[in-house]
Coordinates of C-alpha atoms in Angstrom, one line a residue:
Chain T
M1 CA 29.4 -37.8 -35.1
H2 CA 32.8 -37.5 -36.7
V3 CA 32.5 -34.9 -39.5
I4 CA 35.2 -35.1 -42.0
G5 CA 35.3 -31.9 -44.0
E6 CA 35.7 -32.5 -47.7
R7 CA 36.7 -29.1 -49.0
I8 CA 40.5 -29.3 -49.0
N9 CA 40.5 -31.1 -52.4
G10 CA 42.4 -30.2 -55.5
M11 CA 39.3 -30.7 -57.5
F12 CA 37.9 -27.5 -56.1
T13 CA 39.3 -24.6 -58.1
A14 CA 40.5 -22.5 -55.2
I15 CA 42.5 -25.4 -53.7
G16 CA 43.7 -26.6 -57.1
D17 CA 45.0 -23.1 -57.9
A18 CA 46.6 -22.9 -54.4
L19 CA 48.4 -26.2 -55.1
A20 CA 49.7 -24.9 -58.4
T21 CA 51.0 -21.6 -57.1
K22 CA 52.0 -22.9 -53.6
D23 CA 49.8 -20.4 -51.9
K24 CA 48.9 -21.6 -48.4
K25 CA 46.3 -18.9 -47.7
P26 CA 43.3 -20.4 -49.5
V27 CA 44.0 -23.8 -48.0
Q28 CA 44.3 -22.5 -44.4
H29 CA 41.3 -20.3 -44.9
M30 CA 39.3 -23.4 -46.0
A31 CA 40.6 -25.4 -43.0
E32 CA 39.5 -22.7 -40.6
K33 CA 36.1 -22.2 -42.1
Q34 CA 35.4 -25.9 -42.0
L35 CA 36.5 -26.2 -38.4
A36 CA 34.4 -23.2 -37.4
A37 CA 31.4 -25.0 -39.0
G38 CA 31.9 -28.1 -36.9
A39 CA 34.4 -30.3 -38.8
D40 CA 36.2 -32.7 -36.5
I41 CA 38.6 -34.1 -39.1
L42 CA 39.8 -32.4 -42.4
D43 CA 40.1 -34.5 -45.5
I44 CA 43.2 -33.7 -47.6
N45 CA 43.1 -34.7 -51.2
V46 CA 45.4 -33.3 -53.9
G47 CA 43.0 -34.0 -56.7
T48 CA 43.8 -35.1 -60.2
R49 CA 45.2 -31.8 -61.7
V50 CA 48.6 -32.6 -60.1
P51 CA 50.5 -35.1 -62.3
K52 CA 50.7 -38.6 -60.7
A53 CA 54.5 -38.4 -60.1
E54 CA 54.1 -35.2 -58.1
R55 CA 51.2 -36.2 -55.9
A56 CA 53.2 -37.3 -52.9
E57 CA 55.1 -34.0 -52.8
A58 CA 51.8 -32.1 -53.3
M59 CA 50.2 -34.1 -50.4
K60 CA 53.1 -33.2 -48.2
W61 CA 52.7 -29.5 -49.0
L62 CA 48.9 -29.6 -48.5
V63 CA 49.1 -31.4 -45.2
E64 CA 51.8 -29.1 -43.9
A65 CA 49.9 -26.0 -44.9
T66 CA 46.8 -27.3 -43.1
R67 CA 48.8 -28.4 -40.1
E68 CA 50.0 -24.9 -39.5
V69 CA 46.4 -23.9 -38.5
T70 CA 45.1 -27.0 -36.7
T71 CA 46.0 -30.0 -34.6
N72 CA 42.7 -31.8 -35.5
P73 CA 43.1 -35.1 -37.2
L74 CA 43.7 -35.0 -41.0
S75 CA 42.3 -37.6 -43.3
I76 CA 45.0 -38.5 -45.9
D77 CA 42.9 -39.1 -49.0
N78 CA 44.8 -41.0 -51.7
P79 CA 44.8 -44.5 -53.0
S80 CA 48.6 -44.8 -53.2
L81 CA 50.4 -46.4 -50.2
D82 CA 53.5 -44.2 -50.8
T83 CA 51.6 -40.9 -51.0
V84 CA 49.6 -41.8 -47.9
R85 CA 52.8 -42.5 -46.0
V86 CA 54.2 -39.1 -47.0
G87 CA 50.9 -37.5 -45.8
L88 CA 50.9 -39.4 -42.5
T89 CA 54.5 -38.5 -41.8
A90 CA 53.6 -34.8 -42.2
A91 CA 50.3 -35.0 -40.4
C92 CA 51.4 -37.0 -37.4
K93 CA 54.1 -34.5 -36.5
N94 CA 51.5 -32.5 -34.6
G95 CA 48.3 -34.5 -34.3
R96 CA 46.5 -37.6 -35.5
A97 CA 45.4 -38.8 -38.9
I98 CA 43.2 -41.2 -40.7
I99 CA 44.1 -43.2 -43.8
N100 CA 41.5 -42.5 -46.5
S101 CA 41.4 -45.3 -47.7
T102 CA 42.0 -48.9 -48.4
T103 CA 40.0 -51.3 -50.5
G104 CA 39.3 -54.9 -49.5
Q105 CA 41.8 -57.0 -51.5
A106 CA 43.8 -59.1 -49.1
D107 CA 47.2 -57.7 -50.1
K108 CA 46.0 -54.1 -50.0
L109 CA 44.3 -54.6 -46.7
A110 CA 47.5 -56.1 -45.2
A111 CA 49.7 -53.3 -46.5
F112 CA 47.4 -50.4 -45.4
M113 CA 46.7 -51.9 -42.0
K114 CA 50.4 -52.3 -41.4
L115 CA 50.8 -48.6 -42.2
A116 CA 47.9 -47.7 -39.8
A117 CA 49.5 -49.7 -37.0
E118 CA 52.9 -48.1 -37.7
F119 CA 51.5 -44.5 -37.4
K120 CA 48.8 -45.4 -34.8
V121 CA 46.1 -43.8 -37.0
G122 CA 42.6 -44.5 -38.0
I123 CA 41.8 -46.1 -41.4
I124 CA 38.8 -46.1 -43.7
G125 CA 38.0 -49.5 -45.4
L126 CA 35.9 -49.3 -48.5
A127 CA 33.4 -52.0 -49.6
I128 CA 35.3 -52.5 -52.8
D129 CA 37.5 -55.5 -53.7
E130 CA 38.9 -57.2 -56.7
N131 CA 35.4 -57.6 -58.0
G132 CA 34.7 -53.9 -57.8
V133 CA 32.1 -52.1 -55.7
A134 CA 30.2 -54.6 -53.7
S135 CA 26.6 -54.2 -54.7
T136 CA 24.6 -56.2 -52.2
C137 CA 24.4 -55.9 -48.4
D138 CA 25.9 -59.4 -48.0
A139 CA 28.9 -58.6 -50.2
K140 CA 29.5 -55.3 -48.4
V141 CA 29.4 -56.9 -45.0
E142 CA 31.7 -59.6 -46.1
I143 CA 34.4 -57.1 -47.1
G144 CA 33.7 -55.3 -43.8
M145 CA 34.4 -58.5 -41.9
R146 CA 37.6 -59.0 -43.9
T147 CA 38.7 -55.4 -43.1
I148 CA 38.1 -55.9 -39.4
A149 CA 40.0 -59.2 -39.4
A150 CA 42.9 -57.5 -41.2
A151 CA 42.9 -54.7 -38.6
V152 CA 42.9 -57.2 -35.7
E153 CA 45.7 -59.1 -37.4
A154 CA 47.8 -55.9 -37.7
N155 CA 47.0 -54.7 -34.2
V156 CA 44.9 -51.8 -35.3
P157 CA 42.2 -51.2 -32.6
V158 CA 38.7 -51.7 -34.1
E159 CA 37.8 -48.3 -32.6
D160 CA 40.2 -46.9 -35.3
V161 CA 38.5 -48.6 -38.2
Y162 CA 35.9 -46.8 -40.3
L163 CA 33.9 -49.0 -42.7
D164 CA 32.6 -47.3 -45.8
P165 CA 29.7 -49.1 -47.5
I166 CA 30.1 -46.9 -50.6
I167 CA 27.2 -44.8 -51.6
L168 CA 26.6 -44.2 -55.4
P169 CA 24.8 -41.4 -57.1
V170 CA 21.1 -41.8 -56.6
N171 CA 20.4 -40.8 -60.2
C172 CA 22.5 -43.8 -61.4
D173 CA 21.3 -46.4 -59.0
Q174 CA 18.3 -45.9 -56.9
K175 CA 18.6 -49.2 -55.0
T176 CA 21.9 -48.5 -53.4
P177 CA 20.8 -46.0 -50.7
G178 CA 18.4 -48.6 -49.1
I179 CA 21.1 -51.3 -49.4
V180 CA 23.6 -48.9 -47.7
L181 CA 21.2 -48.2 -44.8
Q182 CA 20.9 -52.0 -44.3
T183 CA 24.7 -52.4 -44.5
I184 CA 25.3 -49.6 -41.9
A185 CA 23.2 -51.4 -39.3
Q186 CA 25.0 -54.7 -40.0
F187 CA 28.5 -53.1 -39.9
K188 CA 27.7 -51.9 -36.4
M189 CA 27.0 -55.5 -35.3
L190 CA 30.3 -56.9 -36.7
S191 CA 32.3 -56.5 -33.5
D192 CA 32.2 -55.2 -30.0
P193 CA 33.3 -52.5 -29.7
A194 CA 31.8 -51.7 -33.1
P195 CA 33.8 -50.2 -35.9
H196 CA 32.9 -46.6 -37.0
V197 CA 30.8 -46.4 -40.2
V198 CA 31.5 -43.6 -42.6
V199 CA 30.0 -42.5 -45.9
G200 CA 31.3 -40.2 -48.6
L201 CA 28.0 -38.4 -48.5
S202 CA 28.3 -35.9 -51.4
N203 CA 28.7 -38.8 -53.9
L204 CA 25.0 -39.6 -53.4
S205 CA 23.8 -36.5 -55.1
Q206 CA 26.4 -36.2 -57.9
G207 CA 24.7 -34.8 -60.9
S208 CA 21.3 -34.5 -59.2
S209 CA 19.2 -31.4 -58.6
E210 CA 18.4 -30.7 -54.9
R211 CA 21.9 -31.9 -53.9
S212 CA 21.8 -30.5 -50.4
L213 CA 18.3 -31.8 -49.7
I214 CA 19.2 -35.3 -50.9
N215 CA 22.3 -35.3 -48.9
R216 CA 20.7 -34.2 -45.6
T217 CA 17.7 -36.5 -46.0
F218 CA 20.0 -39.5 -46.4
L219 CA 22.3 -38.4 -43.6
A220 CA 19.3 -38.4 -41.2
L221 CA 18.3 -41.9 -42.3
A222 CA 21.9 -43.1 -42.1
I223 CA 22.3 -41.7 -38.6
G224 CA 19.2 -43.6 -37.6
A225 CA 20.8 -46.8 -38.9
G226 CA 24.0 -46.2 -36.9
L227 CA 26.2 -44.0 -39.1
D228 CA 28.7 -42.2 -36.9
A229 CA 31.0 -40.5 -39.4
S230 CA 30.5 -38.7 -42.7
I231 CA 32.7 -37.0 -45.3
H232 CA 30.8 -34.0 -46.4
D233 CA 30.8 -30.2 -46.6
P234 CA 30.4 -29.0 -43.0
M235 CA 29.6 -25.5 -44.3
D236 CA 26.2 -26.7 -45.6
T237 CA 24.3 -25.3 -42.7
E238 CA 21.1 -27.1 -43.3
L239 CA 23.0 -30.4 -43.6
T240 CA 24.7 -29.7 -40.3
N241 CA 21.4 -28.8 -38.6
T242 CA 19.8 -31.9 -39.9
M243 CA 22.7 -34.0 -38.7
V244 CA 22.6 -32.5 -35.2
T245 CA 18.9 -32.9 -35.0
A246 CA 19.1 -36.5 -36.1
E247 CA 21.6 -37.2 -33.4
L248 CA 19.4 -35.5 -30.9
L249 CA 16.5 -37.7 -31.9
M250 CA 18.7 -40.7 -31.5
N251 CA 19.4 -39.6 -27.9
K252 CA 23.1 -39.1 -28.6
M253 CA 23.0 -35.8 -26.7
I254 CA 21.0 -33.9 -24.2
Y255 CA 18.4 -31.5 -25.5
S256 CA 18.4 -27.8 -24.8
D257 CA 16.6 -25.0 -26.6
S258 CA 19.9 -23.8 -28.1
Y259 CA 21.1 -27.3 -29.1
L260 CA 22.1 -26.1 -32.6
K261 CA 24.2 -23.3 -31.2
A262 CA 25.7 -25.7 -28.6
Y263 CA 26.9 -28.0 -31.5
L264 CA 29.1 -25.2 -32.8
Q265 CA 30.4 -24.4 -29.3
K266 CA 31.5 -28.0 -28.8
T267 CA 35.2 -27.3 -28.7
Chain C
M1 CA 44.6 -69.9 -13.1
S2 CA 44.4 -66.5 -14.7
T3 CA 43.1 -63.6 -12.7
L4 CA 40.2 -61.5 -13.9
V5 CA 41.1 -58.1 -15.2
D6 CA 39.0 -55.0 -14.4
A7 CA 36.3 -54.2 -16.9
K8 CA 36.9 -50.6 -17.7
E9 CA 34.7 -48.1 -19.5
K10 CA 36.4 -45.9 -22.0
W11 CA 35.3 -42.2 -21.5
T12 CA 36.1 -39.4 -23.9
G13 CA 35.2 -36.4 -21.8
T14 CA 36.6 -34.8 -18.7
I15 CA 34.9 -32.5 -16.2
S16 CA 36.3 -29.0 -16.2
T17 CA 38.6 -28.0 -13.4
L18 CA 37.6 -25.1 -11.2
V19 CA 39.8 -23.3 -8.7
L20 CA 38.0 -21.2 -6.1
G21 CA 39.9 -18.7 -3.9
A22 CA 42.9 -16.5 -4.7
T23 CA 45.9 -16.1 -2.4
R24 CA 47.7 -12.8 -1.8
E25 CA 50.1 -13.6 -4.6
E26 CA 47.2 -14.1 -6.9
G27 CA 45.5 -10.9 -6.1
G28 CA 43.2 -12.1 -3.3
S29 CA 43.5 -12.7 0.4
R30 CA 42.6 -16.4 0.8
T31 CA 44.9 -18.6 2.8
S32 CA 43.5 -21.8 1.1
K33 CA 42.1 -22.7 -2.2
V34 CA 39.7 -25.4 -3.4
T35 CA 40.0 -27.2 -6.6
V36 CA 37.0 -29.2 -7.9
G37 CA 36.2 -31.2 -11.0
G38 CA 38.8 -32.6 -13.4
S39 CA 37.6 -36.1 -13.3
S40 CA 37.6 -38.3 -16.4
T41 CA 35.5 -41.1 -14.9
L42 CA 32.5 -41.6 -12.6
P43 CA 32.9 -40.7 -8.9
F44 CA 35.4 -42.8 -7.0
M45 CA 36.2 -45.1 -9.9
R46 CA 39.9 -44.7 -9.5
F47 CA 40.8 -47.9 -11.3
E48 CA 39.1 -46.6 -14.4
G49 CA 40.3 -43.0 -14.9
A50 CA 41.5 -39.9 -13.1
V51 CA 39.5 -38.8 -10.0
A52 CA 41.3 -35.5 -10.0
S53 CA 39.9 -33.9 -7.0
R54 CA 37.8 -34.7 -3.9
P55 CA 34.3 -33.3 -3.5
A56 CA 34.6 -30.1 -1.4
V57 CA 32.5 -29.6 1.7
A58 CA 31.1 -26.2 2.3
V59 CA 29.2 -24.9 5.3
E60 CA 26.2 -22.7 4.8
I61 CA 25.9 -19.6 6.9
W62 CA 23.4 -16.7 6.7
D63 CA 23.8 -12.9 6.8
T64 CA 21.0 -12.7 9.3
P65 CA 19.9 -15.3 11.9
P66 CA 17.5 -17.8 10.3
D67 CA 14.0 -17.8 11.9
D68 CA 12.9 -21.3 10.9
W69 CA 15.9 -23.6 11.5
P70 CA 15.0 -26.5 13.8
A71 CA 16.6 -26.9 17.2
P72 CA 19.4 -29.3 16.3
L73 CA 20.8 -26.7 14.0
T74 CA 20.3 -23.6 16.2
E75 CA 21.7 -25.4 19.2
A76 CA 24.8 -26.6 17.3
W77 CA 25.7 -23.1 16.1
G78 CA 24.3 -21.1 19.1
D79 CA 25.2 -17.4 19.4
A80 CA 27.5 -17.7 16.4
M81 CA 24.5 -17.3 14.2
K82 CA 24.1 -13.7 15.3
S83 CA 27.3 -12.7 13.4
P84 CA 28.2 -14.0 10.0
A85 CA 31.9 -13.5 10.7
V86 CA 31.8 -15.5 14.0
W87 CA 29.6 -18.1 12.4
A88 CA 32.0 -18.5 9.4
R89 CA 35.1 -18.8 11.7
K90 CA 33.3 -21.4 13.9
A91 CA 32.5 -23.4 10.7
V92 CA 36.1 -23.4 9.6
E93 CA 37.7 -24.0 13.0
E94 CA 35.3 -26.5 14.4
C95 CA 34.2 -28.6 11.4
G96 CA 36.9 -27.9 8.9
A97 CA 34.7 -26.2 6.3
E98 CA 36.7 -26.0 3.0
L99 CA 34.4 -23.3 1.7
I100 CA 31.9 -20.9 3.4
C101 CA 28.6 -20.5 1.6
L102 CA 27.3 -17.1 2.6
K103 CA 23.6 -17.0 1.9
L104 CA 22.3 -13.4 1.7
A105 CA 18.8 -14.4 2.9
G106 CA 18.5 -11.1 4.8
T107 CA 18.5 -9.1 1.6
H108 CA 15.1 -10.6 0.6
P109 CA 12.4 -7.9 0.4
D110 CA 10.3 -10.0 2.8
F111 CA 13.1 -11.0 5.2
G112 CA 15.0 -8.0 6.3
N113 CA 15.4 -6.3 2.9
K114 CA 19.1 -5.4 3.6
T115 CA 20.7 -3.0 1.2
P116 CA 23.4 -4.0 -1.4
G117 CA 25.8 -1.9 0.8
E118 CA 25.0 -3.9 3.9
A119 CA 25.4 -7.2 2.0
A120 CA 28.7 -6.1 0.6
A121 CA 29.9 -5.1 4.1
T122 CA 28.9 -8.6 5.4
V123 CA 30.9 -10.2 2.5
K124 CA 34.0 -8.2 3.5
D125 CA 33.5 -9.2 7.2
V126 CA 33.4 -12.8 6.3
L127 CA 36.4 -12.5 4.0
K128 CA 38.3 -11.0 6.8
A129 CA 37.2 -13.6 9.4
V130 CA 38.2 -16.7 7.4
G131 CA 40.9 -17.7 4.9
V132 CA 38.8 -20.2 2.9
P133 CA 37.1 -19.3 -0.4
L134 CA 33.6 -18.0 -0.4
I135 CA 30.4 -19.0 -2.1
I136 CA 28.1 -15.9 -2.2
W137 CA 24.4 -16.8 -2.7
G138 CA 21.7 -14.2 -3.2
C139 CA 18.2 -14.3 -1.8
D140 CA 16.7 -15.9 -4.9
N141 CA 14.7 -12.8 -5.7
D142 CA 15.8 -11.8 -9.2
E143 CA 15.3 -8.1 -8.9
K144 CA 17.0 -7.8 -5.5
D145 CA 19.8 -10.2 -6.5
N146 CA 20.6 -8.1 -9.5
N147 CA 21.2 -5.1 -7.2
V148 CA 22.9 -7.0 -4.3
L149 CA 25.1 -9.5 -6.1
P150 CA 27.1 -6.9 -8.2
A151 CA 27.9 -5.0 -5.1
C152 CA 29.0 -8.2 -3.3
S153 CA 31.0 -9.3 -6.4
Q154 CA 32.8 -6.0 -6.4
A155 CA 33.5 -6.1 -2.6
A156 CA 35.1 -9.5 -3.2
A157 CA 36.9 -8.6 -6.5
G158 CA 39.9 -10.8 -7.2
E159 CA 39.0 -13.4 -4.4
R160 CA 37.8 -16.0 -7.0
C161 CA 34.5 -16.6 -5.2
L162 CA 31.6 -18.6 -6.5
M163 CA 28.5 -16.4 -7.1
A164 CA 24.9 -17.8 -7.2
A165 CA 22.8 -18.1 -9.0
A166 CA 22.2 -17.5 -12.7
T167 CA 18.9 -18.8 -14.1
E168 CA 17.6 -19.1 -17.6
E169 CA 15.6 -15.9 -17.2
N170 CA 18.1 -14.0 -15.2
Y171 CA 21.8 -14.4 -15.9
K172 CA 23.2 -11.4 -17.7
T173 CA 23.8 -9.2 -14.6
L174 CA 25.6 -12.0 -12.7
V175 CA 27.6 -13.0 -15.7
A176 CA 28.8 -9.4 -16.2
S177 CA 29.8 -9.1 -12.5
C178 CA 31.6 -12.3 -12.4
Q179 CA 33.4 -11.5 -15.7
A180 CA 34.5 -8.1 -14.3
D181 CA 35.6 -9.3 -10.8
G182 CA 37.1 -12.6 -11.7
H183 CA 34.6 -14.9 -10.0
S184 CA 32.9 -18.1 -11.0
L185 CA 29.2 -18.6 -11.1
V186 CA 26.4 -21.1 -10.4
G187 CA 23.8 -21.9 -13.1
L188 CA 20.5 -22.9 -11.5
S189 CA 18.0 -25.2 -13.2
P190 CA 14.9 -26.6 -11.5
I191 CA 15.4 -30.4 -11.8
D192 CA 15.6 -30.0 -15.6
I193 CA 18.6 -31.3 -17.5
N194 CA 17.6 -29.5 -20.7
I195 CA 17.5 -26.2 -18.9
A196 CA 20.8 -26.9 -17.1
K197 CA 22.4 -27.3 -20.5
Q198 CA 20.6 -24.2 -21.9
I199 CA 22.0 -22.0 -19.1
N200 CA 25.5 -23.1 -19.9
I201 CA 25.0 -22.3 -23.5
L202 CA 23.5 -18.9 -22.7
V203 CA 26.3 -18.0 -20.3
S204 CA 29.0 -19.1 -22.7
E205 CA 27.4 -17.1 -25.5
M206 CA 28.1 -14.0 -23.4
G207 CA 31.8 -14.9 -23.6
F208 CA 32.0 -16.2 -20.1
P209 CA 34.4 -19.2 -19.8
L210 CA 32.5 -22.4 -19.2
D211 CA 35.3 -23.7 -16.9
R212 CA 34.1 -21.1 -14.4
V213 CA 30.6 -22.4 -14.2
V214 CA 29.1 -24.8 -11.7
M215 CA 25.8 -26.5 -12.3
Y216 CA 23.1 -26.5 -9.7
P217 CA 20.3 -28.8 -10.9
T218 CA 18.6 -28.2 -7.5
T219 CA 18.8 -30.8 -4.8
G220 CA 16.2 -33.2 -3.5
A221 CA 16.6 -34.5 0.0
L222 CA 16.3 -38.1 1.1
G223 CA 12.6 -38.9 0.8
Y224 CA 11.9 -35.6 -1.1
G225 CA 13.1 -36.2 -4.6
L226 CA 16.6 -37.4 -4.0
E227 CA 16.1 -39.9 -6.9
Y228 CA 15.2 -37.2 -9.3
T229 CA 18.3 -35.2 -8.4
Y230 CA 20.4 -38.3 -8.5
S231 CA 19.2 -39.5 -11.9
I232 CA 19.6 -36.0 -13.5
Q233 CA 23.1 -35.5 -12.1
E234 CA 24.0 -39.0 -13.2
R235 CA 22.7 -38.5 -16.7
G236 CA 24.5 -35.2 -17.0
R237 CA 27.7 -36.7 -15.8
L238 CA 27.4 -39.7 -18.2
A239 CA 26.8 -37.2 -21.1
A240 CA 29.8 -35.1 -19.9
L241 CA 32.1 -38.1 -19.8
G242 CA 30.7 -39.1 -23.2
G243 CA 32.1 -35.9 -24.6
D244 CA 29.3 -33.3 -24.2
K245 CA 31.3 -30.2 -23.4
M246 CA 28.2 -28.2 -22.4
M247 CA 27.6 -30.6 -19.5
S248 CA 31.2 -31.2 -18.5
L249 CA 31.0 -28.9 -15.5
P250 CA 31.2 -29.5 -11.7
V251 CA 28.0 -29.8 -9.8
I252 CA 26.9 -28.1 -6.5
C253 CA 24.4 -29.6 -4.1
M254 CA 22.5 -27.6 -1.4
V255 CA 22.3 -30.6 0.9
G256 CA 21.7 -28.9 4.2
Q257 CA 19.0 -26.5 2.9
E258 CA 16.9 -29.4 1.5
A259 CA 17.6 -32.0 4.2
W260 CA 16.5 -29.7 7.0
R261 CA 13.2 -29.0 5.3
A262 CA 12.1 -32.6 5.6
K263 CA 9.7 -33.3 8.4
E264 CA 11.9 -36.2 9.5
T265 CA 14.6 -33.7 10.4
R266 CA 12.3 -31.1 12.0
A267 CA 9.8 -33.1 14.1
S268 CA 10.5 -33.1 17.9
A269 CA 10.6 -36.3 20.0
E270 CA 7.3 -35.3 21.5
E271 CA 5.7 -35.0 18.0
Q272 CA 7.2 -38.3 16.8
P273 CA 8.3 -40.4 19.7
T274 CA 9.0 -43.5 17.5
W275 CA 11.3 -41.7 15.0
G276 CA 14.4 -41.9 17.1
D277 CA 16.6 -39.3 18.8
A278 CA 15.6 -35.9 17.5
A279 CA 19.1 -34.5 18.1
T280 CA 20.8 -36.9 15.7
R281 CA 18.0 -37.9 13.3
G282 CA 18.4 -34.8 11.2
I283 CA 22.2 -35.1 11.1
Y284 CA 21.9 -38.6 9.7
W285 CA 19.2 -37.4 7.2
E286 CA 21.6 -34.7 5.9
L287 CA 24.5 -37.0 5.8
A288 CA 22.6 -39.8 4.0
T289 CA 21.4 -37.3 1.4
A290 CA 24.9 -36.1 0.8
A291 CA 26.5 -39.6 0.7
A292 CA 24.0 -40.7 -1.9
L293 CA 24.4 -37.7 -4.1
L294 CA 28.2 -38.0 -4.0
Q295 CA 27.8 -41.2 -6.1
S296 CA 25.9 -39.4 -8.9
G297 CA 28.6 -36.9 -9.5
S298 CA 28.6 -34.0 -7.0
D299 CA 31.6 -31.7 -6.5
I300 CA 30.6 -29.1 -3.9
M301 CA 28.4 -30.2 -1.0
V302 CA 26.8 -27.4 1.0
M303 CA 26.0 -28.6 4.5
R304 CA 24.2 -27.1 7.5
H305 CA 24.9 -29.2 10.6
P306 CA 28.5 -29.1 11.8
K307 CA 28.5 -32.8 12.6
A308 CA 27.0 -33.7 9.2
A309 CA 29.7 -31.6 7.5
T310 CA 32.5 -33.3 9.5
A311 CA 31.1 -36.7 9.0
L312 CA 30.8 -36.1 5.2
K313 CA 34.4 -35.1 5.0
D314 CA 35.3 -38.3 6.7
T315 CA 33.0 -40.3 4.3
I316 CA 34.7 -38.7 1.4
T317 CA 38.1 -39.6 2.8
R318 CA 37.1 -43.2 3.2
L319 CA 35.7 -43.4 -0.3
I320 CA 38.7 -41.7 -1.9
G321 CA 41.1 -43.8 0.1

């Protein structure tokens, strides 16, 4: 399971303030805490407090601050091609990166895949296109197919592609979680080797009570359907334990009495 | 016509690399060292990934003459069995043992009950007699091993030995000794992959580096559980190459000990006239057990018969190319 830690995001007060005052410490502290909790990849998102014109520069600063404490892959989380390029340039100086993310319009796919090939990085493809968020399993899979075709066209290995079926808040749309589970299983059958499948998990419980419970219950179901990457808060211990246990039950690792501890000793 | 290309598996894990033996410059007195592990693919699959080191062949000797070894073994070693130092030298000189596995059987309360001091003196004698690295194996009695092995560890401090064995119930004393004296250790699990992993977790929780641990999932001889050992070792190796760090450790097999317990290796020609030459039957049994286990991912093979040990080295050379 590739855990993409979501906590370096300008929307969180500590990181937003750090960006404003150019104080690296809170950023690096958050990076280290997430890695210690099991994160494999760290998402880097400048948030919306930074004015649009300054986001590329803010991305560069945030990536560089994080890079000082880890060589793990960084997920460059921004919709702008230019800002992503700036982030990749900084991140790939000492490690790998993932583009987070592209949507499924033909021109966007082509441009982002070209960028992924240039930097030899992974890329997340969302089940969104010119018609908005794909709402049915068929529509999600169709965008997934187009994303893989665009990757192959641009010489991006399928093993570097992460398809995101898009999960919506359960209190807005209760049909989507079931559709997403179906889609995950179908994404996995799109090619051999299969693409990775990722979700932005926390979105599921936006505005709900019992956020952590909802997140971890869905994560277990999704792992059962074939999910192998997730953007979430790795410091949610119960979520992590559920994830590790779900993987154990799917025979992704060898059981031992201390399997939960072993997960945190993995590096 | 286009030629077919090799179908290659992509592995993400690598077996840890372990060096046994320290030379004078490194604070020991060994004249040779043994490196095992380091592979990033299944055994002998050189076209697919790195086969970083060859499996090492160790010869098992005892601190006291064994009383139940069958004739082919006692005849092969002869009087050397009376002195661990002479025995060790013979194993190195006559069959090219890359490691000596000194089993402290004579410290067992029911089999000589030698003191920790006597065991430590034997370790020193063997270290003096040969230049290859040592595997020091207790008598498999927890209480006695916890007294004997720390003394032996100290007597061999800095020599980078491999000490055996830590179990799920009894590992703290051995871990502390190996930590203090710079040795590596063997984690023993009774044909149980879950316990094998559990021991690795427990040992690493004490702050002991995992890359100084060797797994011993216990060995089944041909006809006596070889398949179980094989499938457990293979499953462990597949998990390791798939990225499970807690399983990415070299494996040791006590081949001689198990093969020479089989009735096929012990029965005389009079008892079993149709089973073939009693003098060579056991050697083949031991060699066949070892050759099969090599394929499932074995890194240190502990042998008993000199001819089986020599033939195994030859087999490995032929497989490695």
